[in-house]
Coordinates of C-alpha atoms in Angstrom, one line a residue:
M1 CA 0.0 0.0 0.0
T2 CA 1.3 3.4 -1.0
W3 CA 0.9 6.5 1.3
T4 CA -0.9 9.0 -0.9
E5 CA -2.5 12.4 -0.4
E6 CA -5.9 10.7 -0.6
E7 CA -5.0 8.2 2.1
H8 CA -3.6 11.0 4.2
A9 CA -6.9 12.9 3.8
R10 CA -8.9 9.8 4.8
I11 CA -6.9 9.4 8.0
V12 CA -7.2 13.1 8.9
A13 CA -10.9 13.1 8.3
K14 CA -11.3 10.0 10.5
Y15 CA -9.0 10.8 13.4
G16 CA -8.1 14.5 13.2
G17 CA -11.1 15.9 15.1
E18 CA -11.0 13.4 18.0
T19 CA -11.2 14.8 21.6
G20 CA -10.2 11.6 23.4
G21 CA -11.6 8.1 23.8
E22 CA -13.2 7.7 20.4
M23 CA -12.6 4.2 19.1
H24 CA -13.9 2.9 15.7
D25 CA -13.2 -0.8 16.3
P26 CA -16.1 -2.2 18.3
R27 CA -13.7 -4.3 20.4
Y28 CA -11.8 -1.3 21.5
R29 CA -14.9 0.9 21.8
R30 CA -16.4 -1.4 24.3
V31 CA -13.4 -0.9 26.6
A32 CA -12.9 2.8 25.9
E33 CA -16.5 3.7 26.7
R34 CA -16.0 2.3 30.2
I35 CA -12.7 4.0 30.8
F36 CA -12.8 7.5 29.2
S37 CA -14.9 10.4 30.6
R38 CA -15.0 13.8 29.0
G39 CA -12.0 12.9 26.8
S40 CA -9.8 11.7 29.5
R41 CA -9.1 8.6 31.6
P42 CA -8.0 8.3 35.3
A43 CA -4.3 8.9 35.9
P44 CA -2.7 5.6 37.0
Y45 CA -0.7 7.3 39.8
V46 CA -3.6 8.9 41.7
G47 CA -6.0 7.6 44.3
V48 CA -5.7 4.8 46.9
P49 CA -3.9 1.8 45.3
T50 CA -5.8 -1.5 45.0
F51 CA -5.2 -4.8 43.2
L52 CA -5.3 -4.1 39.5
S53 CA -7.1 -0.8 40.2
A54 CA -10.2 -2.8 41.2
P55 CA -12.9 -1.0 43.3
Y56 CA -12.2 -1.4 47.0
R57 CA -14.8 -3.2 49.1
P58 CA -14.2 -2.6 52.8
M59 CA -15.6 -4.8 55.5
A60 CA -19.1 -3.7 56.8
A61 CA -19.6 -3.8 60.6
G62 CA -16.4 -5.9 61.0
A63 CA -17.6 -8.5 58.5
P64 CA -16.6 -9.1 54.9
D65 CA -19.0 -8.1 52.2
F66 CA -18.9 -10.3 49.2
S67 CA -22.4 -9.5 47.9
D68 CA -22.9 -9.0 44.2
L69 CA -19.4 -10.0 43.3
D70 CA -18.1 -12.4 40.7
V71 CA -14.5 -12.3 41.9
A72 CA -13.0 -11.1 45.1
I73 CA -9.3 -10.3 45.1
T74 CA -7.9 -10.6 48.6
G75 CA -4.4 -10.1 50.1
I76 CA -2.9 -12.7 52.4
P77 CA 0.1 -11.1 54.0
F78 CA 1.4 -14.3 55.6
D79 CA 4.9 -15.8 55.5
L80 CA 5.1 -18.1 58.6
G81 CA 5.6 -21.1 56.3
V82 CA 8.8 -20.1 54.6
T83 CA 11.9 -22.3 54.6
N84 CA 14.4 -19.7 53.4
R85 CA 14.1 -16.0 53.1
S86 CA 11.1 -14.3 54.8
G87 CA 9.3 -11.2 53.5
T88 CA 6.4 -12.4 51.4
R89 CA 4.0 -10.8 53.9
F90 CA 4.8 -7.6 52.1
G91 CA 3.8 -9.1 48.7
P92 CA 0.1 -7.9 48.7
R93 CA 1.1 -4.3 49.5
A94 CA 3.8 -4.4 46.7
L95 CA 1.3 -5.7 44.1
R96 CA -1.2 -3.0 45.0
S97 CA 1.4 -0.3 44.4
I98 CA 2.0 -1.4 40.8
E99 CA 0.2 0.9 38.3
R100 CA -0.8 0.5 34.7
I101 CA -1.7 -3.2 34.6
G102 CA -4.7 -3.6 32.3
P103 CA -7.4 -2.6 31.7
Y104 CA -7.5 -4.5 28.4
N105 CA -6.1 -8.0 27.7
H106 CA -5.6 -7.9 23.9
V107 CA -5.0 -11.6 23.6
L108 CA -8.1 -12.8 25.5
D109 CA -10.1 -9.7 24.3
C110 CA -11.4 -8.8 27.7
A111 CA -11.2 -6.0 30.2
P112 CA -11.7 -8.1 33.4
I113 CA -12.2 -5.3 35.9
H114 CA -15.1 -4.1 33.7
D115 CA -16.3 -7.4 32.4
L116 CA -16.7 -8.9 35.8
R117 CA -18.1 -7.6 39.1
V118 CA -14.7 -7.6 40.9
A119 CA -13.4 -5.9 44.0
D120 CA -10.3 -5.7 46.2
V121 CA -11.8 -6.9 49.5
G122 CA -8.8 -6.2 51.6
D123 CA -6.6 -8.6 53.5
V124 CA -7.4 -11.6 55.6
P125 CA -7.8 -10.2 59.1
F126 CA -5.4 -12.4 61.0
S127 CA -5.8 -12.5 64.8
S128 CA -2.1 -13.2 65.4
R129 CA 1.1 -12.7 63.4
Y130 CA 2.8 -15.6 65.2
M131 CA 0.7 -18.8 64.9
L132 CA 1.0 -20.6 61.6
E133 CA -1.8 -23.2 61.9
Q134 CA -4.2 -20.7 63.3
G135 CA -3.5 -18.4 60.4
H136 CA -4.2 -21.2 58.0
R137 CA -7.6 -21.8 59.7
E138 CA -8.4 -18.1 59.3
I139 CA -7.5 -18.1 55.6
E140 CA -9.7 -21.1 55.1
G141 CA -12.6 -19.4 56.8
W142 CA -12.2 -16.2 54.8
I143 CA -12.1 -18.0 51.5
A144 CA -14.9 -20.4 52.5
A145 CA -17.1 -17.3 53.0
M146 CA -16.4 -16.3 49.4
V147 CA -17.2 -19.7 48.0
A148 CA -20.4 -19.9 50.0
A149 CA -21.4 -16.5 48.5
G150 CA -20.8 -17.9 45.0
V151 CA -17.7 -15.7 44.5
T152 CA -14.5 -16.8 42.9
P153 CA -11.5 -16.1 45.1
L154 CA -8.3 -14.7 43.7
S155 CA -5.6 -14.4 46.3
V156 CA -2.3 -12.6 46.6
G157 CA 0.3 -14.0 49.0
G158 CA 2.1 -14.5 51.1
D159 CA 4.1 -17.7 51.0
H160 CA 2.8 -20.8 49.2
S161 CA 1.6 -22.5 52.3
I162 CA -1.5 -20.3 52.0
T163 CA -2.8 -22.4 49.0
H164 CA -3.5 -25.4 51.2
P165 CA -6.2 -23.7 53.3
I166 CA -7.5 -22.0 50.2
L167 CA -7.9 -25.4 48.5
R168 CA -9.6 -26.8 51.6
A169 CA -12.3 -24.1 51.1
V170 CA -12.5 -24.3 47.3
G171 CA -12.4 -28.1 47.1
R172 CA -14.7 -28.7 50.1
S173 CA -17.6 -30.0 48.1
R174 CA -15.5 -31.9 45.5
P175 CA -11.7 -32.2 44.8
V176 CA -10.5 -29.7 42.1
G177 CA -7.9 -30.0 39.4
L178 CA -4.8 -27.8 39.5
V179 CA -2.5 -25.9 37.1
H180 CA 0.5 -25.1 39.3
I181 CA 3.3 -23.0 37.8
D182 CA 6.3 -23.0 40.0
A183 CA 10.0 -23.9 40.3
H184 CA 9.2 -26.3 43.0
S185 CA 6.6 -29.1 43.3
D186 CA 5.6 -28.2 46.9
T187 CA 4.7 -31.8 47.7
G188 CA 7.3 -32.4 50.4
G189 CA 6.8 -34.0 53.7
P190 CA 7.0 -32.7 57.3
F191 CA 9.9 -30.4 58.0
D192 CA 11.1 -29.1 61.4
G193 CA 8.1 -30.5 63.1
T194 CA 5.3 -29.3 60.8
R195 CA 3.7 -30.3 57.6
F196 CA 2.2 -26.9 56.9
H197 CA 5.2 -25.1 55.4
H198 CA 5.3 -23.6 51.9
G199 CA 7.0 -26.7 50.5
A200 CA 4.0 -29.0 51.1
P201 CA 0.6 -27.4 50.3
F202 CA -0.3 -29.7 47.4
R203 CA 0.7 -32.9 49.3
N204 CA -1.5 -31.7 52.2
A205 CA -4.4 -30.9 49.8
V206 CA -4.3 -34.3 48.3
L207 CA -4.2 -36.0 51.7
D208 CA -7.2 -33.9 52.8
G209 CA -9.2 -35.0 49.7
V210 CA -9.6 -31.5 48.2
L211 CA -7.2 -31.8 45.3
D212 CA -7.3 -34.4 42.6
P213 CA -3.7 -35.4 41.8
M214 CA -4.7 -37.1 38.6
R215 CA -6.0 -33.7 37.3
T216 CA -2.9 -31.8 38.6
I217 CA -0.1 -30.5 36.3
Q218 CA 3.0 -28.7 37.6
I219 CA 4.9 -26.5 35.1
G220 CA 8.4 -25.1 35.3
L221 CA 9.9 -27.4 38.0
R222 CA 13.7 -27.2 38.4
G223 CA 16.4 -26.9 41.0
S224 CA 17.9 -29.3 43.6
S225 CA 14.9 -30.4 45.5
E226 CA 13.6 -33.1 43.1
Y227 CA 14.4 -35.9 45.6
L228 CA 11.7 -34.4 48.0
Y229 CA 8.8 -34.8 45.6
E230 CA 8.2 -38.5 45.1
F231 CA 4.7 -38.0 46.5
A232 CA 3.8 -36.0 43.4
T233 CA 4.7 -38.9 41.0
D234 CA 3.3 -41.6 43.3
S235 CA -0.1 -39.8 43.6
G236 CA -0.3 -39.3 39.8
M237 CA 0.5 -35.7 39.3
T238 CA 1.9 -34.6 35.9
A239 CA 5.3 -32.7 35.9
I240 CA 6.7 -30.5 33.2
H241 CA 10.2 -29.4 34.1
A242 CA 11.7 -26.1 32.9
E243 CA 14.0 -27.9 30.5
D244 CA 11.0 -29.7 29.0
I245 CA 9.5 -26.5 27.9
D246 CA 12.3 -25.8 25.4
R247 CA 12.0 -29.4 24.1
L248 CA 8.2 -29.5 23.9
G249 CA 7.4 -25.8 23.1
V250 CA 4.8 -23.7 24.8
P251 CA 1.9 -24.8 22.6
A252 CA 2.5 -28.5 23.5
V253 CA 2.7 -27.5 27.2
I254 CA -0.7 -25.8 27.0
T255 CA -2.2 -28.8 25.2
R256 CA -0.9 -31.1 27.9
A257 CA -2.2 -28.9 30.7
R258 CA -5.7 -28.8 29.1
E259 CA -5.6 -32.6 28.7
V260 CA -4.7 -33.2 32.3
V261 CA -7.2 -30.9 34.0
G262 CA -10.1 -31.7 31.6
D263 CA -13.5 -30.0 31.8
G264 CA -13.9 -30.1 35.6
P265 CA -13.2 -27.3 38.1
V266 CA -9.6 -26.2 38.2
Y267 CA -7.6 -24.0 40.4
V268 CA -4.6 -21.9 39.1
S269 CA -1.6 -21.3 41.5
F270 CA 1.3 -19.2 40.2
D271 CA 4.5 -19.0 42.3
I272 CA 6.6 -16.0 41.2
D273 CA 9.7 -18.1 41.5
S274 CA 8.6 -20.0 38.4
L275 CA 10.1 -17.1 36.6
D276 CA 13.8 -16.9 36.1
P277 CA 15.4 -14.6 38.7
A278 CA 16.4 -12.4 35.8
F279 CA 12.7 -11.4 35.7
A280 CA 11.8 -11.9 39.3
P281 CA 14.6 -11.8 41.9
G282 CA 12.4 -10.7 44.7
T283 CA 11.4 -14.1 46.1
G284 CA 12.4 -16.4 48.9
T285 CA 13.7 -19.4 46.9
P286 CA 15.0 -18.2 43.5
E287 CA 16.1 -20.8 41.0
I288 CA 17.9 -20.0 37.8
G289 CA 16.8 -21.5 34.5
G290 CA 13.2 -20.5 34.8
L291 CA 10.4 -19.3 32.6
T292 CA 10.5 -15.9 30.9
T293 CA 7.6 -13.6 31.5
R294 CA 6.4 -14.1 27.9
E295 CA 6.4 -17.9 28.3
A296 CA 4.4 -17.6 31.5
Q297 CA 1.9 -15.2 30.0
A298 CA 1.4 -17.5 27.0
I299 CA 0.8 -20.6 29.2
L300 CA -1.7 -18.8 31.4
R301 CA -3.5 -17.4 28.3
G302 CA -3.6 -20.9 26.9
L303 CA -5.9 -21.9 29.8
N304 CA -8.7 -19.7 28.6
G305 CA -12.1 -21.4 28.6
L306 CA -11.3 -23.8 31.5
D307 CA -13.6 -23.8 34.5
I308 CA -11.4 -21.7 36.8
V309 CA -12.8 -21.7 40.3
G310 CA -10.0 -19.9 42.0
G311 CA -6.4 -18.7 41.7
D312 CA -3.5 -17.2 43.5
L313 CA -0.2 -15.4 43.0
V314 CA 2.3 -16.1 45.7
E315 CA 5.9 -15.7 47.0
V316 CA 6.6 -12.0 46.0
A317 CA 9.1 -10.7 48.5
P318 CA 9.7 -7.1 47.3
Q319 CA 12.6 -6.2 49.6
Y320 CA 14.9 -8.4 47.6
D321 CA 14.2 -6.4 44.4
A322 CA 15.0 -2.7 44.4
T323 CA 13.6 -2.4 40.8
A324 CA 10.1 -3.5 41.7
N325 CA 10.2 -5.8 38.6
T326 CA 9.1 -8.8 40.6
A327 CA 6.0 -7.1 41.9
H328 CA 5.3 -5.8 38.4
A329 CA 5.6 -9.3 37.0
G330 CA 3.4 -10.6 39.8
A331 CA 0.7 -8.0 39.1
Q332 CA 0.7 -8.8 35.4
M333 CA 0.3 -12.6 36.1
L334 CA -2.5 -11.7 38.5
F335 CA -4.2 -9.8 35.7
E336 CA -3.8 -12.8 33.4
I337 CA -5.5 -15.1 35.9
L338 CA -8.3 -12.6 36.5
S339 CA -8.7 -12.5 32.7
L340 CA -9.2 -16.2 32.6
M341 CA -12.1 -15.8 35.0
V342 CA -14.1 -13.7 32.5
A343 CA -14.7 -16.8 30.3
A344 CA -15.0 -19.1 33.4
R345 CA -17.7 -17.0 35.0
G346 CA -19.6 -16.8 31.7
A347 CA -19.4 -20.5 31.2
R348 CA -21.0 -21.4 34.6

């Protein structure tokens, strides 16, 4: 195509008189009409920060209010289950501070904050900062209230031990499948006198009958802890190691994930240490040789259309990353999981 005076005149006539927010493509118009007002859109650096700039839903009279929501995003500032570097209790606050995530997912063609009734419902109100098992019970109760209200929970940790009580709530009526993206299998046994640490949530969930290991796939595994994870293989979980991704290719990984979890309810758990430390150094147990952010986004987006009944983003420890890149990557992956819930909520 040659750039001519006629083509220039056409473009000027179509776009030259715009005042802000006019979109001709109906896909983009649908988003812009919700974002723009009087030719402008909200500045990303103003106001009180919330997860993905979702509306804030405070507790009413000391009790959570999940009414009229499709998805509740909650912070779980908890790191009593770590086995190495602490600090993921600061993860939720770090993710809230990241601006300019969304509103539009161009691959999945959705604007989840606007396509769903979604709110940041605050943090789990822990009664003590010292008692691990009590904290897990309080997480389970908080998430169970969402499930009882018909709301899909999307949680921001916190260390990975939080996923066990979440699964106890989400899988209470029937065991769920799992897409688990992580450097570590997290199916280890008791350690230093407890089985509730961040290296064991999925073992615990299977033993509790809330996670179906035959419908569980773990993607991105690597590092020196493989000898701890025989439970995963013995129970029937599917593992795709980081080195397998280069050999198989991302499309084949997506196909395998969809085959494993099938059409039933599935939970998505994303540990930020699944990413290579070049992209996400701010975590407690970094492992080199991990996923790129682009590979992780592609894998998550490839899950679109599955019956997603919950999800989490865990293990962001912002104090180990002066650049804030880890929190930025975490917020983007949170956005991808929320985007999956648009189709999931529409399918149920």
